[in-house]
Coordinates of C-alpha atoms in Angstrom, one line a residue:
X1 CA -14.7 19.8 16.4
X2 CA -12.2 20.8 19.1
X3 CA -14.9 21.3 21.6
X4 CA -16.2 17.7 20.8
X5 CA -12.7 16.3 21.4
X6 CA -12.3 18.2 24.7
X7 CA -15.7 16.8 25.8
X8 CA -14.6 13.3 24.9
X9 CA -11.4 13.7 26.7
X10 CA -13.2 14.9 29.9
X11 CA -15.7 12.1 29.5
X12 CA -12.8 9.6 29.4
X13 CA -11.5 11.0 32.6
X14 CA -8.5 12.9 31.2
X15 CA -7.8 15.8 33.5
X16 CA -5.5 18.9 33.3
X17 CA -5.2 21.5 30.6
X18 CA -1.9 20.1 29.4
X19 CA -3.2 16.5 29.1
X20 CA -6.4 17.5 27.4
X21 CA -4.6 19.7 25.0
X22 CA -2.1 17.0 24.1
X23 CA -4.9 14.4 23.8
X24 CA -7.0 16.6 21.5
X25 CA -4.0 17.6 19.4
X26 CA -2.9 14.0 18.9
X27 CA -6.5 12.9 18.1
X28 CA -6.7 15.6 15.5
X29 CA -3.5 14.4 13.9
X30 CA -4.7 10.8 13.9
X31 CA -8.0 11.8 12.2
X32 CA -6.0 13.5 9.4
X33 CA -3.6 10.7 8.9
X34 CA -5.9 7.7 9.2
X35 CA -9.3 6.3 8.5
X36 CA -10.5 6.8 12.1
X37 CA -13.2 9.3 13.1
X38 CA -12.4 11.7 16.0
X39 CA -14.7 9.9 18.3
X40 CA -13.5 6.4 17.4
X41 CA -9.8 7.5 17.7
X42 CA -10.4 9.2 21.0
X43 CA -12.4 6.4 22.6
X44 CA -10.2 3.6 21.2
X45 CA -6.8 5.2 22.1
X46 CA -8.0 6.1 25.6
X47 CA -9.3 2.5 26.1
X48 CA -6.0 1.0 24.9
X49 CA -4.0 3.4 27.1
X50 CA -6.2 2.5 30.1
X51 CA -5.9 -1.2 29.7
X52 CA -2.2 -1.0 29.1
X53 CA -1.8 1.4 32.0
X54 CA -0.1 3.7 29.5
X55 CA 0.1 7.3 30.8
X56 CA -2.1 9.6 28.7
X57 CA 0.9 11.9 28.1
X58 CA 2.3 9.1 25.9
X59 CA -0.6 9.5 23.5
X60 CA 1.8 11.0 21.0
X61 CA 4.0 7.9 20.9
X62 CA 0.9 5.7 20.7
X63 CA -0.4 7.7 17.8
X64 CA 2.9 7.7 16.0
X65 CA 3.2 4.0 16.4
X66 CA -0.4 3.5 15.1
X67 CA 0.1 5.7 12.1
X68 CA 3.5 4.2 11.3
X69 CA 2.0 0.7 11.4
X70 CA -0.8 1.8 9.2
X71 CA 1.7 3.2 6.7
X72 CA 3.9 0.1 6.6
X73 CA 1.5 -2.7 6.9
X74 CA -1.5 -3.8 4.8
X75 CA -3.9 -3.1 7.6
X76 CA -5.9 0.1 8.1
X77 CA -5.4 1.9 11.4
X78 CA -9.0 1.3 12.5
X79 CA -8.5 -2.4 12.3
X80 CA -5.1 -2.3 13.9
X81 CA -6.5 -0.4 16.8
X82 CA -9.5 -2.7 17.1
X83 CA -7.2 -5.7 17.2
X84 CA -4.9 -4.1 19.7
X85 CA -7.8 -3.3 22.0
X86 CA -8.9 -6.9 21.9
X87 CA -5.5 -8.3 22.9
X88 CA -4.5 -5.5 25.3
X89 CA -5.7 -7.2 28.5
X90 CA -3.7 -10.4 27.9
X91 CA -0.8 -8.4 26.5
X92 CA -0.7 -6.3 29.6
X93 CA -0.8 -9.4 31.9
X94 CA 2.1 -11.1 30.1
X95 CA 4.2 -7.9 29.9
X96 CA 3.9 -6.7 26.3
X97 CA 4.4 -3.0 25.7
X98 CA 1.7 -0.9 24.0
X99 CA 3.9 -0.8 20.9
X100 CA 4.1 -4.6 20.8
X101 CA 0.3 -4.9 21.2
X102 CA -0.2 -2.5 18.3
X103 CA 2.4 -4.3 16.3
X104 CA 0.7 -7.7 16.9
X105 CA -2.6 -6.1 15.8
X106 CA -1.0 -4.8 12.6
X107 CA 0.6 -8.2 11.9
X108 CA -2.5 -10.3 12.3
X109 CA -4.8 -7.8 10.6
X110 CA -2.4 -7.7 7.7
X111 CA -2.8 -11.4 7.1
X112 CA -6.5 -11.1 7.0
X113 CA -7.5 -12.3 10.5
X114 CA -10.6 -10.6 11.8
X115 CA -10.1 -8.7 15.0
X116 CA -12.9 -10.4 17.0
X117 CA -11.9 -14.0 16.3
X118 CA -8.2 -13.4 16.0
X119 CA -8.0 -11.2 19.1
X120 CA -9.7 -13.8 21.2
X121 CA -7.4 -16.5 19.9
X122 CA -4.3 -14.4 20.5
X123 CA -5.5 -13.6 24.0
X124 CA -6.0 -17.3 24.8
X125 CA -2.5 -18.2 23.5
X126 CA -0.8 -15.4 25.4
X127 CA -2.6 -16.4 28.6
X128 CA -1.9 -20.2 28.1
X129 CA 1.7 -19.4 27.3
X130 CA 2.0 -17.3 30.5
X131 CA 0.4 -20.2 32.5
X132 CA 2.8 -22.7 30.9
X133 CA 5.8 -20.5 31.7
X134 CA 4.7 -20.2 35.3
X135 CA 3.8 -23.9 35.7
X136 CA 6.5 -25.5 33.5
X137 CA 6.1 -29.1 32.4
X138 CA 4.8 -30.5 29.2
X139 CA 2.8 -27.5 28.1
X140 CA 5.9 -25.2 28.3
X141 CA 7.9 -27.8 26.4
X142 CA 5.2 -27.9 23.7
X143 CA 5.3 -24.1 23.3
X144 CA 9.2 -24.2 23.1
X145 CA 9.1 -27.0 20.6
X146 CA 6.8 -25.0 18.3
X147 CA 9.0 -22.0 18.7
X148 CA 12.0 -24.2 17.8
X149 CA 14.6 -22.6 20.0
X150 CA 18.1 -23.9 19.6
X151 CA 19.3 -26.7 21.8
X152 CA 19.3 -30.4 21.5
X153 CA 17.9 -31.1 24.9
X154 CA 14.1 -30.3 25.0
X155 CA 14.3 -29.3 28.6
X156 CA 17.1 -26.8 27.8
X157 CA 15.0 -25.5 25.0
X158 CA 12.0 -25.2 27.3
X159 CA 14.2 -23.3 29.8
X160 CA 15.4 -21.0 27.0
X161 CA 11.8 -20.3 26.0
X162 CA 10.9 -19.7 29.6
X163 CA 13.7 -17.2 30.0
X164 CA 12.9 -15.5 26.7
X165 CA 9.2 -15.2 27.6
X166 CA 10.0 -13.7 30.9
X167 CA 12.4 -11.2 29.3
X168 CA 10.6 -10.4 26.1
X169 CA 7.1 -12.0 25.7
X170 CA 6.6 -10.3 22.4
X171 CA 9.7 -12.1 20.9
X172 CA 8.6 -15.4 22.4
X173 CA 5.1 -15.1 21.0
X174 CA 6.6 -14.1 17.6
X175 CA 8.8 -17.2 17.5
X176 CA 5.8 -19.4 18.5
X177 CA 3.7 -18.0 15.6
X178 CA 6.6 -18.3 13.2
X179 CA 7.0 -21.9 14.3
X180 CA 3.3 -22.5 13.6
X181 CA 3.6 -21.0 10.2
X182 CA 6.7 -23.1 9.3
X183 CA 4.9 -26.2 10.4
X184 CA 1.9 -25.4 8.3
X185 CA -0.3 -25.5 11.3
X186 CA -1.0 -21.7 11.4
X187 CA -3.7 -21.8 8.7
X188 CA -5.4 -24.8 10.3
X189 CA -5.1 -23.8 13.9
X190 CA -7.0 -20.5 13.9
X191 CA -7.4 -20.9 17.7
X192 CA -3.7 -21.7 18.1
X193 CA -4.5 -24.7 20.3
X194 CA -1.7 -27.2 20.7

């Protein structure tokens, strides 16, 4: 049990007595509070931390976020974590926090999207959104229009969306998804293409 978790921690490259102790303690807590096995929790949490460049000493915050989302959403922790792992790369590129990535995983898992297809779609949208923000133009205006930011002038709205995305990409993405849902396109556009 504990020896297995220590072995997993070492295998994952976690070094130092304090880091290994904290990691194994948090994994033990996750196993008690969720539907994850020790090995799955250890591997998936370490993978998420690695992709998000989250210091391993923050494992307690990651675990608390995961358990909290599992308790407050309709998704099981294993599915939330699977979703989060799948969107972490794009999330990290655009500047999402680990908590935001876990939150997106919980939100989309709660509405019944499968992690594999949904995670791929979310990654694509985040990367396209990032590209649009950097390049500007029609694509950025299209994202802004779906997000329905205030302002009568579409270029002003696009600039607002650009500023929002640069400051809080999680909020910008949320507004975009809410705009899709309000337009009725969310159910149809599983790949979120514009």
